[in-house]
mmCIF file of C-alpha atoms in Angstrom:
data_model
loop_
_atom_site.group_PDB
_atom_site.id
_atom_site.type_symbol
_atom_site.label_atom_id
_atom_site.label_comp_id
_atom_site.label_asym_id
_atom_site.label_seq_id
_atom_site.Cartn_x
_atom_site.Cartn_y
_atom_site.Cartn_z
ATOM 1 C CA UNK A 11 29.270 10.907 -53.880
ATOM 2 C CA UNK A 12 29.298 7.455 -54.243
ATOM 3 C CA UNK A 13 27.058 5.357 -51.826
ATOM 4 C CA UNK A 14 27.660 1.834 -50.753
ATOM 5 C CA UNK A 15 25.442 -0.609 -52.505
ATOM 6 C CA UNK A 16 23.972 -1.354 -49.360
ATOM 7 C CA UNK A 17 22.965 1.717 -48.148
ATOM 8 C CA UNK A 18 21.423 2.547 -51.852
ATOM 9 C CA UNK A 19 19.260 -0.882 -51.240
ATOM 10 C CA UNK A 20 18.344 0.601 -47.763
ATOM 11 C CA UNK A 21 16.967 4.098 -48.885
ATOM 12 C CA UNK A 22 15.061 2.081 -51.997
ATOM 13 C CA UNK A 23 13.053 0.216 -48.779
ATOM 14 C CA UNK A 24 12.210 3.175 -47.365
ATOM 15 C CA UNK A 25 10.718 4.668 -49.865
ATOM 16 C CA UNK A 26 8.688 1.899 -50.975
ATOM 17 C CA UNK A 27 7.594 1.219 -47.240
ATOM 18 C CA UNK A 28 4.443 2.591 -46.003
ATOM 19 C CA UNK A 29 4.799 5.753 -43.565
ATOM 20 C CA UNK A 30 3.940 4.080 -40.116
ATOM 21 C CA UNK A 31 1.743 5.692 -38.036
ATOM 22 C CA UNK A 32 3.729 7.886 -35.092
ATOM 23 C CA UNK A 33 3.258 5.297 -31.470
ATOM 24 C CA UNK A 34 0.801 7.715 -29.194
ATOM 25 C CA UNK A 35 2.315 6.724 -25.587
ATOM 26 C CA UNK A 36 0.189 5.260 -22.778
ATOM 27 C CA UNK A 37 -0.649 7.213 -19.950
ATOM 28 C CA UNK A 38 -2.211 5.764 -16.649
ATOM 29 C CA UNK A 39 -0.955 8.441 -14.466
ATOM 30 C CA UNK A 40 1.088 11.588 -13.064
ATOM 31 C CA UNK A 41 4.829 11.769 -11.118
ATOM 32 C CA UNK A 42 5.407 14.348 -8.594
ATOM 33 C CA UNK A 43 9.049 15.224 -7.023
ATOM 34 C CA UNK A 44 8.909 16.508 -3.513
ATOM 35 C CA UNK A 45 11.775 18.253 -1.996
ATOM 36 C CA UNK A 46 11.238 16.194 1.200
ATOM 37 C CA UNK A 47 12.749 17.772 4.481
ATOM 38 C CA UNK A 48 12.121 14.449 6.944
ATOM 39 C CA UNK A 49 13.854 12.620 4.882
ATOM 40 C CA UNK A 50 16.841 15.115 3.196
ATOM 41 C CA UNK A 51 16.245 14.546 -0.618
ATOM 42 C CA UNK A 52 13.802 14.431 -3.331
ATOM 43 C CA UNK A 53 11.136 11.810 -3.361
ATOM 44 C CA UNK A 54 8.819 10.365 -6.003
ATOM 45 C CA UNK A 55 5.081 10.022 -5.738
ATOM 46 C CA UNK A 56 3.113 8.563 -8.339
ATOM 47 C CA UNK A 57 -0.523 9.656 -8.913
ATOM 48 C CA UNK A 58 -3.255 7.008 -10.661
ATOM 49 C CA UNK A 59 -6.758 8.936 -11.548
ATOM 50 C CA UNK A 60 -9.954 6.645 -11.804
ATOM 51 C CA UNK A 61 -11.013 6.366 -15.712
ATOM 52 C CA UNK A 62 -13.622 9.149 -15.217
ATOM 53 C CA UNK A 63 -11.780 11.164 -13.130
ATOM 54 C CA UNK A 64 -11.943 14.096 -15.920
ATOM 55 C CA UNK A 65 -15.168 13.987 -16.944
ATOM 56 C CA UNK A 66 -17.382 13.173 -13.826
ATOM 57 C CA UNK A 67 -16.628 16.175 -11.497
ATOM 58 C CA UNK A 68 -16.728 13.639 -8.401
ATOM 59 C CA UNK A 69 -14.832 13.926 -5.742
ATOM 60 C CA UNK A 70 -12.835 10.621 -4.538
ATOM 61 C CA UNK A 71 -11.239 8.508 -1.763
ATOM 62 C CA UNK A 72 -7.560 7.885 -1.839
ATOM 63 C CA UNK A 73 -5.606 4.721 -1.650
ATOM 64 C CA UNK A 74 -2.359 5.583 -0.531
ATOM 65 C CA UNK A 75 0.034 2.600 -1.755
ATOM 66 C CA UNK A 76 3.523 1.990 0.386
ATOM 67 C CA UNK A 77 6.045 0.934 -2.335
ATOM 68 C CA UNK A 78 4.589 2.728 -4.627
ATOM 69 C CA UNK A 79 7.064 3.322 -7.554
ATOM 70 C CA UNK A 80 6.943 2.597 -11.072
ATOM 71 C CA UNK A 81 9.359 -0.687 -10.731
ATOM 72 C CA UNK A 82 7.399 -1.163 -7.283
ATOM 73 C CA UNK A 83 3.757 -2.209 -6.460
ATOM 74 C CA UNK A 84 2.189 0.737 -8.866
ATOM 75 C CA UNK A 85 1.214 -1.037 -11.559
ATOM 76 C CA UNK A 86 -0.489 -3.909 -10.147
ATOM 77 C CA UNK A 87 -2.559 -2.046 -7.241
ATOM 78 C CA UNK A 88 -3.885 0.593 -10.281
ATOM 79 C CA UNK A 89 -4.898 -2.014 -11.946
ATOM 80 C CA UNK A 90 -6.648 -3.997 -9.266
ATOM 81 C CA UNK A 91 -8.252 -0.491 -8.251
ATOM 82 C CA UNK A 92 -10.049 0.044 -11.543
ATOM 83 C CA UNK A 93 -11.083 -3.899 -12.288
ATOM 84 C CA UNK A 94 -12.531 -3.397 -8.291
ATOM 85 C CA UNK A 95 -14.226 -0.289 -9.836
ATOM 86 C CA UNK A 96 -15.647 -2.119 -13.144
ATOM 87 C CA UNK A 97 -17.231 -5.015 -10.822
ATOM 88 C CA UNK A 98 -18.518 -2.280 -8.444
ATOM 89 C CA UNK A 99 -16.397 -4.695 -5.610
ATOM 90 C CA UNK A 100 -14.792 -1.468 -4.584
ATOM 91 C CA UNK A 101 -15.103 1.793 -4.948
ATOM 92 C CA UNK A 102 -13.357 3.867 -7.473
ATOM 93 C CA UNK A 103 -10.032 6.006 -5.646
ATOM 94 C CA UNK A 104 -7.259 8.419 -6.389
ATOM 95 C CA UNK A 105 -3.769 5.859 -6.023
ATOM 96 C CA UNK A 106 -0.859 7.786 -4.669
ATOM 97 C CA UNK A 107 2.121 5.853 -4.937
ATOM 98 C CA UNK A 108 4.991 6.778 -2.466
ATOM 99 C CA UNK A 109 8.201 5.136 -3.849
ATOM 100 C CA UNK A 110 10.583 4.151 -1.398
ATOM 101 C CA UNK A 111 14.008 3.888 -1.702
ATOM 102 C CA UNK A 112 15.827 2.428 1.501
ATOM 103 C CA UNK A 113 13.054 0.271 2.817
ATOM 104 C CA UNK A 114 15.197 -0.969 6.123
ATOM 105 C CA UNK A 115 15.355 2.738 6.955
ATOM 106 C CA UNK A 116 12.264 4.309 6.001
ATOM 107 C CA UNK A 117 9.765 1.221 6.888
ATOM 108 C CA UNK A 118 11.505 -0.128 10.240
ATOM 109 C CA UNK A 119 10.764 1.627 13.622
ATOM 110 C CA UNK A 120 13.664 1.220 15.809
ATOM 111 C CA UNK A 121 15.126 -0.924 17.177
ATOM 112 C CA UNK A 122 17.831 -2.487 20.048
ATOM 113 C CA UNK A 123 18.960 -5.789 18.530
ATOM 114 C CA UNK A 124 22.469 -5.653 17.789
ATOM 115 C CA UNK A 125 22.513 -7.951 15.398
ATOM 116 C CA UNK A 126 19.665 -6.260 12.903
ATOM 117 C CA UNK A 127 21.547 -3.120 13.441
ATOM 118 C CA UNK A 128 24.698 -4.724 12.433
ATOM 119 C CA UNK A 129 22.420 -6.564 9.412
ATOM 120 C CA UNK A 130 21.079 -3.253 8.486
ATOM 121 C CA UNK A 131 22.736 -0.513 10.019
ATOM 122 C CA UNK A 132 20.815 2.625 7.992
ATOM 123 C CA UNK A 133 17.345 0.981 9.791
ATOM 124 C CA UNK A 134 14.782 2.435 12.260
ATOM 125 C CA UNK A 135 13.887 5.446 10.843
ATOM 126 C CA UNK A 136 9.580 5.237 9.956
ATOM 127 C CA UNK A 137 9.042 7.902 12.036
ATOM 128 C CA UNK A 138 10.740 10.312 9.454
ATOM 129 C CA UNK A 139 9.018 8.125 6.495
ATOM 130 C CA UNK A 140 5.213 9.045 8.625
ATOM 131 C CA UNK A 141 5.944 12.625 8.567
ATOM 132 C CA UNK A 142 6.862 12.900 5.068
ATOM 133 C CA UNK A 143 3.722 11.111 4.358
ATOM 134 C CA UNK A 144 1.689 13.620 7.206
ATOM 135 C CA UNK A 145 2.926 16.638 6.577
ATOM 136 C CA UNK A 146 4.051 16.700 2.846
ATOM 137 C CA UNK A 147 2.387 13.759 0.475
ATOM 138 C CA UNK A 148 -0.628 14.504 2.033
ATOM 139 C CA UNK A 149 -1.072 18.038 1.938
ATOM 140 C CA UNK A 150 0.182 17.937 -1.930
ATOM 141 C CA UNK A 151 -2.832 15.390 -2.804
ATOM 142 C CA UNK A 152 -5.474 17.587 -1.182
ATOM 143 C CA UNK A 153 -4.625 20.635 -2.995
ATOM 144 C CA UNK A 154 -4.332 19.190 -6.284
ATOM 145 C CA UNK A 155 -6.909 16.548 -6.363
ATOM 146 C CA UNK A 156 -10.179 16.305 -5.769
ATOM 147 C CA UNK A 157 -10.404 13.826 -2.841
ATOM 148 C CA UNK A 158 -13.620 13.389 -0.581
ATOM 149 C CA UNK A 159 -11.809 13.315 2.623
ATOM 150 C CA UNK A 160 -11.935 9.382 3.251
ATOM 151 C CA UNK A 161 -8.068 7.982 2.892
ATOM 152 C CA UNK A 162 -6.568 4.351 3.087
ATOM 153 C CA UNK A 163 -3.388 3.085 2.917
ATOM 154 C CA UNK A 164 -2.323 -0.399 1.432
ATOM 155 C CA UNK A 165 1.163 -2.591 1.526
ATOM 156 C CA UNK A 166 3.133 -6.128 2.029
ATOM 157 C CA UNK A 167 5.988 -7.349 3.694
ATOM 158 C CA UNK A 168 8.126 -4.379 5.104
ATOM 159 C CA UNK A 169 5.427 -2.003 3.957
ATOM 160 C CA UNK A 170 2.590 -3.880 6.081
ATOM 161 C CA UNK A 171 5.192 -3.197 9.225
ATOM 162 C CA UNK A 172 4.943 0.384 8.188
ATOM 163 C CA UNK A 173 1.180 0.375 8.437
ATOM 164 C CA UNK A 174 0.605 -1.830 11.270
ATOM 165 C CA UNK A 175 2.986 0.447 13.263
ATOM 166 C CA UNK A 176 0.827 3.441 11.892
ATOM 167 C CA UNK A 177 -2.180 1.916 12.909
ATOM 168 C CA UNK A 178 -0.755 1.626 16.439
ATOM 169 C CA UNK A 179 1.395 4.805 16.768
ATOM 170 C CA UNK A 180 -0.418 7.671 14.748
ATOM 171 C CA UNK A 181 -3.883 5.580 14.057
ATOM 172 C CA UNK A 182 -5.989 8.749 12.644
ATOM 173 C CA UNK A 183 -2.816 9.631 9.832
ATOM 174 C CA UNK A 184 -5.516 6.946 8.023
ATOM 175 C CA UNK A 185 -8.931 6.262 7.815
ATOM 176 C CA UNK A 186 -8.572 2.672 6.765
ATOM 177 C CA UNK A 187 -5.624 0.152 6.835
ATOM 178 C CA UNK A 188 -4.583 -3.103 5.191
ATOM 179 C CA UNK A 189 -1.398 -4.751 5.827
ATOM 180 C CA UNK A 190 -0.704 -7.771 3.691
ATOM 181 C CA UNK A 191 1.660 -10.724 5.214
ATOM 182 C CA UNK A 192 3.730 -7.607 7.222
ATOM 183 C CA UNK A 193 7.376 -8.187 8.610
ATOM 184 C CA UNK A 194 5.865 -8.561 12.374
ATOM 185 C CA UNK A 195 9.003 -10.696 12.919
ATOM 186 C CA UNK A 196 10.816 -7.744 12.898
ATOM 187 C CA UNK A 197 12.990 -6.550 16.299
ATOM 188 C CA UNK A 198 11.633 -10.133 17.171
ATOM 189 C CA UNK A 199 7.677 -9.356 16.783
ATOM 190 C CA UNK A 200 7.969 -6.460 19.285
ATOM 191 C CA UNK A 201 5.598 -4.495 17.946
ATOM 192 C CA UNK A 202 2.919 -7.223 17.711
ATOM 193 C CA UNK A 203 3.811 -7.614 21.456
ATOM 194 C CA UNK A 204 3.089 -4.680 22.276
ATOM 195 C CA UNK A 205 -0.042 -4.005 20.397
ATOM 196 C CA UNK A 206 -2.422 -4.543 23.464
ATOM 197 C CA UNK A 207 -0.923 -1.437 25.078
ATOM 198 C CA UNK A 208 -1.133 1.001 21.605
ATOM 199 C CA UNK A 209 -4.225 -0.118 21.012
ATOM 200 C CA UNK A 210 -5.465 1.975 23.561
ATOM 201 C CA UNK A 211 -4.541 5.128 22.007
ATOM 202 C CA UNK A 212 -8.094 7.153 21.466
ATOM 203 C CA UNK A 213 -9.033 7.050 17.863
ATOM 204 C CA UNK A 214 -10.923 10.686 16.274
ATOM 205 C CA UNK A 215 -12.622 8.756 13.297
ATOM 206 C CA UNK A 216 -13.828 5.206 12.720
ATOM 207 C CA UNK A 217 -11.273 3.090 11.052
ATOM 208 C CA UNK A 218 -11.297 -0.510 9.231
ATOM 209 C CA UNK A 219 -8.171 -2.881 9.314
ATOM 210 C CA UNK A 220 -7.478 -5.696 6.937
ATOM 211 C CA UNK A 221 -5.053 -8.131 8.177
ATOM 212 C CA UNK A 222 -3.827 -11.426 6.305
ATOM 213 C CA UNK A 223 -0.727 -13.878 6.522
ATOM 214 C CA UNK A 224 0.363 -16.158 4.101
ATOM 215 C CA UNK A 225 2.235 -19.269 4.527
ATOM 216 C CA UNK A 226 5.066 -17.781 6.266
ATOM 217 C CA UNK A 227 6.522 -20.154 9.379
ATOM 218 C CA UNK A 228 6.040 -19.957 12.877
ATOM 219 C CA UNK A 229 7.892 -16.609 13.883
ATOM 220 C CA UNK A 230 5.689 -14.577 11.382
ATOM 221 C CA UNK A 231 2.399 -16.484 12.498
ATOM 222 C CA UNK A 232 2.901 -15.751 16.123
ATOM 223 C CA UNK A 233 3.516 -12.174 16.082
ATOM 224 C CA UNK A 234 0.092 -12.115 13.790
ATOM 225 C CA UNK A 235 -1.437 -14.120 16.360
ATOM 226 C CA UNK A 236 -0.351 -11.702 19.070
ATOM 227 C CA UNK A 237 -1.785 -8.891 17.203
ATOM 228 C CA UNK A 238 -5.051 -10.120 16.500
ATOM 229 C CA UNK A 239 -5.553 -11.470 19.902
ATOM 230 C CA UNK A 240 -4.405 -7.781 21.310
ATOM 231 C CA UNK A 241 -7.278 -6.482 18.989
ATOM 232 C CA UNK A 242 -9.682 -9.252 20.142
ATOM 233 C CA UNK A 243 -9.359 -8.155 23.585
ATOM 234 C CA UNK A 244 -8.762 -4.288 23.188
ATOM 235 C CA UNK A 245 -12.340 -3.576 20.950
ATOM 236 C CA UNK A 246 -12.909 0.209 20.759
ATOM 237 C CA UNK A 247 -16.574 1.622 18.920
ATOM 238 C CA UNK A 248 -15.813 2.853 15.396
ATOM 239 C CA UNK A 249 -12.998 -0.127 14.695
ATOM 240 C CA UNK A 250 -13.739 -2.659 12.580
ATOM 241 C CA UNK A 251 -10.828 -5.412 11.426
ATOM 242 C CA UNK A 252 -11.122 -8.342 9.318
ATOM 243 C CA UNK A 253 -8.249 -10.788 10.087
ATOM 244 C CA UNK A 254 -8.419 -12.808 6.883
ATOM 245 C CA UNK A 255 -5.097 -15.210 6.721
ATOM 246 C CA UNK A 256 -4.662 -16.996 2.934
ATOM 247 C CA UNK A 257 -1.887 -20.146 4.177
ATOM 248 C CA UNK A 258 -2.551 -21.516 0.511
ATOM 249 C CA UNK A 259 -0.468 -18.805 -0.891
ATOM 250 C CA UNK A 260 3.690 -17.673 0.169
ATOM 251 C CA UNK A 261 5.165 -14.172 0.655
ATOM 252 C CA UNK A 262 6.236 -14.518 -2.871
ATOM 253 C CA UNK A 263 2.339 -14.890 -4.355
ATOM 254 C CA UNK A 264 -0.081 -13.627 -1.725
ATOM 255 C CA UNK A 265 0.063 -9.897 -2.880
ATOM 256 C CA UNK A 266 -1.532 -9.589 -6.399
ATOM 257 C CA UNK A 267 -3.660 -12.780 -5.122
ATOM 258 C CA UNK A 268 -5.577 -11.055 -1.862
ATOM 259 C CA UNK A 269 -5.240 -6.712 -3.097
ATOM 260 C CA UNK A 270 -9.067 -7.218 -4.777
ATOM 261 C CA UNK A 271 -10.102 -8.746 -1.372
ATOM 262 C CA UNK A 272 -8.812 -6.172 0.490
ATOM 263 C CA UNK A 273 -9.753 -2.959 -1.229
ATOM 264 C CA UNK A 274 -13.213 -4.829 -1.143
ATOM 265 C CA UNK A 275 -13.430 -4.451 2.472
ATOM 266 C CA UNK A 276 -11.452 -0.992 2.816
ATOM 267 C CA UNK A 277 -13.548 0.610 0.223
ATOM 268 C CA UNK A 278 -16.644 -1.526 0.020
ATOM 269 C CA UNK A 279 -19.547 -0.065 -2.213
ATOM 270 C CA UNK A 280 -23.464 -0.401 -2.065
ATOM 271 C CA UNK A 281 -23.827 -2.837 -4.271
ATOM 272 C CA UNK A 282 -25.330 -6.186 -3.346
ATOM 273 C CA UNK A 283 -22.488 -8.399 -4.386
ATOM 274 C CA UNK A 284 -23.828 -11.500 -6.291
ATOM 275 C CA UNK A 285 -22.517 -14.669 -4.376
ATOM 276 C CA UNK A 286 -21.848 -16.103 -7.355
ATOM 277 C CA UNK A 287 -19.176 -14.001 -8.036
ATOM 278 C CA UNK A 288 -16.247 -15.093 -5.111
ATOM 279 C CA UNK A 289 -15.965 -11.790 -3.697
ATOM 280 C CA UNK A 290 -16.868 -13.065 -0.311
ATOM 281 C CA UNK A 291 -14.057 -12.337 1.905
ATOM 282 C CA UNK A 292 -13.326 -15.221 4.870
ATOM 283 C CA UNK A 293 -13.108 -12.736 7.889
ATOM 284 C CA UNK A 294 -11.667 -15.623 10.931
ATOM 285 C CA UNK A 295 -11.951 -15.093 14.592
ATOM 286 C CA UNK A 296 -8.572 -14.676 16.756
ATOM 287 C CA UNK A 297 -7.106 -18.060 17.964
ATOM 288 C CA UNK A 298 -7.428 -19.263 21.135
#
């Protein structure tokens, strides 16, 4: 058979070339699929392991990351979680990533405003998102990992909603909390309005809160401010909260900047920090 000169030319290459070495793909991590029954479908949940996860035998805490898919928040908070771990800022922990999918429905409690329902009619539906988390993410993670019983939970915008509402509603689901620039304008900072009332809900285990804002206008500011003032006045032995607000960054840029700062205070370690180093985080007092 006769061969087109081309393709001759092509084979000749090929067998001059040197044989490249086969690519060895990067791992940082493990995907589960639950067959979730709050929510009707499958769901993804992606699992980071600290680098020494294999070898040391330890048992870990767990970060529990809202938004947590692959095209999500994964990457970034992993990494953040082991360069905490290298500058012994934070401790070392297990990432579970919990992907979400509709983030109107499964972040958003509900709500009465006709005009967000008619913006986002599929909304108001965390409750469901909680249990999945309660009864079926969690459950998975203790059986197949080896976790040391402490847990936090970590997210921005809609996702910091989720977890201030946690806090609030079901505030023992987590040991520790940080909610970066959260959607408190949401059903017109209700929830922020009514924090002074939740936060009287008894608490079984101490907890730490990380709160911070960005740059974000006057709605967003004053349903923070109602928050940390219903705090302020509602203090309860075995709470601690930092309310840390960075106006120098936007919603767009205050994510990736502020993560180190708070895993530093929901995970801190027993290292004396130099001050050198900038890890100082700016805890401010409630406004008057």
């Amino acid at each position: 058979m006769i061969r087109p000169l081309a393709t001759l030319i092509g084979i000749a290459l090929a067998c001059a070339a040197p044989v490249a070495a086969q690519p060895v793909p990067i791992s940082i991590g493990e995907t589960h699929t639950i067959a979730s029954k709050p929510l009707g479908q499958d769901r993804v949940v992606n699992v980071y392991l600290p680098a020494d996860y294999a070898t040391s035998g330890k048992s870990y805490p767990v970060l529990y990351l809202i938004d947590g898919g692959l095209d999500q928040d994964f990457l970034h908070v992993t990494g953040t979680t082991a360069l905490g771990a290298l500058w012994a800022r934070s401790q070392p922990v297990i990432v579970i990533g919990i992907a979400t999918q509709d983030r109107r429905r499964e972040l958003t409690g509900p709500t009465q405003d006709s005009e967000l329902l008619k913006r986002y009619p599929t909304a108001g539906h965390s409750a469901e998102f909680r249990a999945f988390i309660r009864d079926e993410v969690m459950p998975m993670v203790a059986s197949r990992y080896r976790t040391n019983g402490e847990s936090g939970v970590i997210g921005e915008s809609l996702a910091g909603l989720f977890i201030v509402e946690t806090f609030l509603a079901e505030p023992d689901l987590f040991d520790h909390y940080a909610a970066i620039s959260p959607s408190l304008w949401w059903d017109q900072g209700r929830l922020a309005q009514g924090a002074a009332e939740r936060l009287k809900t008894p608490m079984l285990k101490p907890h730490r809160l990380y709160l911070t804002i960005a740059n974000e206008g006057d709605q967003m500011q004053a349903a923070m401010d109602a928050l940390v003032a219903g705090l302020a006045a509602h203090p309860r032995e075995g709470r601690a909260w930092c309310y840390a607000p960075h106006p120098q960054f936007t919603h767009a840029t205050i994510y990736h900047s502020v993560s180190p700062e708070a895993l530093q205070y929901l995970f801190p370690t027993p290292v004396e920090l130099d001050p050198q180093s900038g890890f100082d985080i700016a805890c401010q007092s409630p406004r008057s």
